[in-house]
């Protein structure tokens, strides 16, 4: 038996390792993650980097390493923990008061809001909601359903008075978001006050779909139907065929992609494809053509719209145009464009290896002396280029529409992974195929092969040689002393450095 998917390559593993490295940074350590914008209210903010690292993990687990939950679960947990840190959500205390050009007329009706979920702020609440429900679905684990499991808290010795504490869980956040959608006639929930972006409501739909897969409900279907009807009178696209950026909640004035900014189409298209595939694929070719800049030897770059000027001020923010177009191309299955973008990135964005992880460091310089784009922000360099490499054509669409059968969660798999890289993990036709590479320090690697109970006789081989065998969870030692019985399965230790191929064959 041979697995159906190719193993992850060194570059893909490098992106996964970088996500893991960032997830392990100490609280309030945002090294490599700070962008040009101030106040965590632009498109390169910490919340977006954390959320799309989690989405990339979800796509890699679902499509590339389905039998290795242990390689993803701990990183996913740490990303959710970081999502709850005040540095990530405290911007809402100020943004909730309004004062932008889109809501200045409402400032006398608004107030400072510390709770980052209870009102508007779908650009944060939907990501916490979707991350928690993705975790529950992927790992068959409802830890975030416990009361208070997702609690936002802040206290300072120097200012602010008593502790601010807002206890939620995955279901109470979903309820809060759901009723805001209903009250808004399914048009969507606002990001900043009065600003309902098409983009920012897509993650909520993903979260509701994952919740439905766990509960057997149909909220995602209800919301999509209502959302389609609500937007039908306004149109999803502007007069030039690009996605309308947003709608003002009070006036119902639609704001088109007037600057023809790549991030608007790319971000919206990459996400909306999960439930509106035919529409997104139909409009993709004409939309993406306007953004691409051909280079030499197959390289492709992305042109960005000029920075917006408002009230005499030039807006300083991370657009993440290059990264979002790459993520969009990956979802569309546009291999030629994706390859060209990644070629440009490797040639002009200084790919950097750090702690075994790969990223493209921030560079604020727009172009080099030959006119090649060199500007890249942390959202693209840390996250989106890795997301694009780890995704598969229609990756979000398949995650949304092709759920795992229930048997997947009881099939043998790598349930715990420490100090080991997993480049293949798939259970097919009664055989668990996996490929392991030990990391430094040598001999520290550990993997648990779980879910062996009720499978009858099994045999574990490494590079074709029998390593161990047993019946259900009972182990008969083979020719290697590194395998031992643990609750729920078999533990491998002392894993060697070079890549080794393993197979575990079960009787049924």
Tab-separated table of C-alpha atoms in Angstrom, residues 28 83 107 173 213 282 425:
chain	number	residue	atom	x	y	z
A	28	UNK	CA	3.818	39.937	25.106
A	83	UNK	CA	-5.407	35.329	20.615
A	107	UNK	CA	-19.613	59.414	17.908
A	173	UNK	CA	-19.238	33.567	21.353
A	213	UNK	CA	-20.295	19.487	11.786
A	282	UNK	CA	-15.985	32.692	-12.457
A	425	UNK	CA	0.777	10.814	7.924
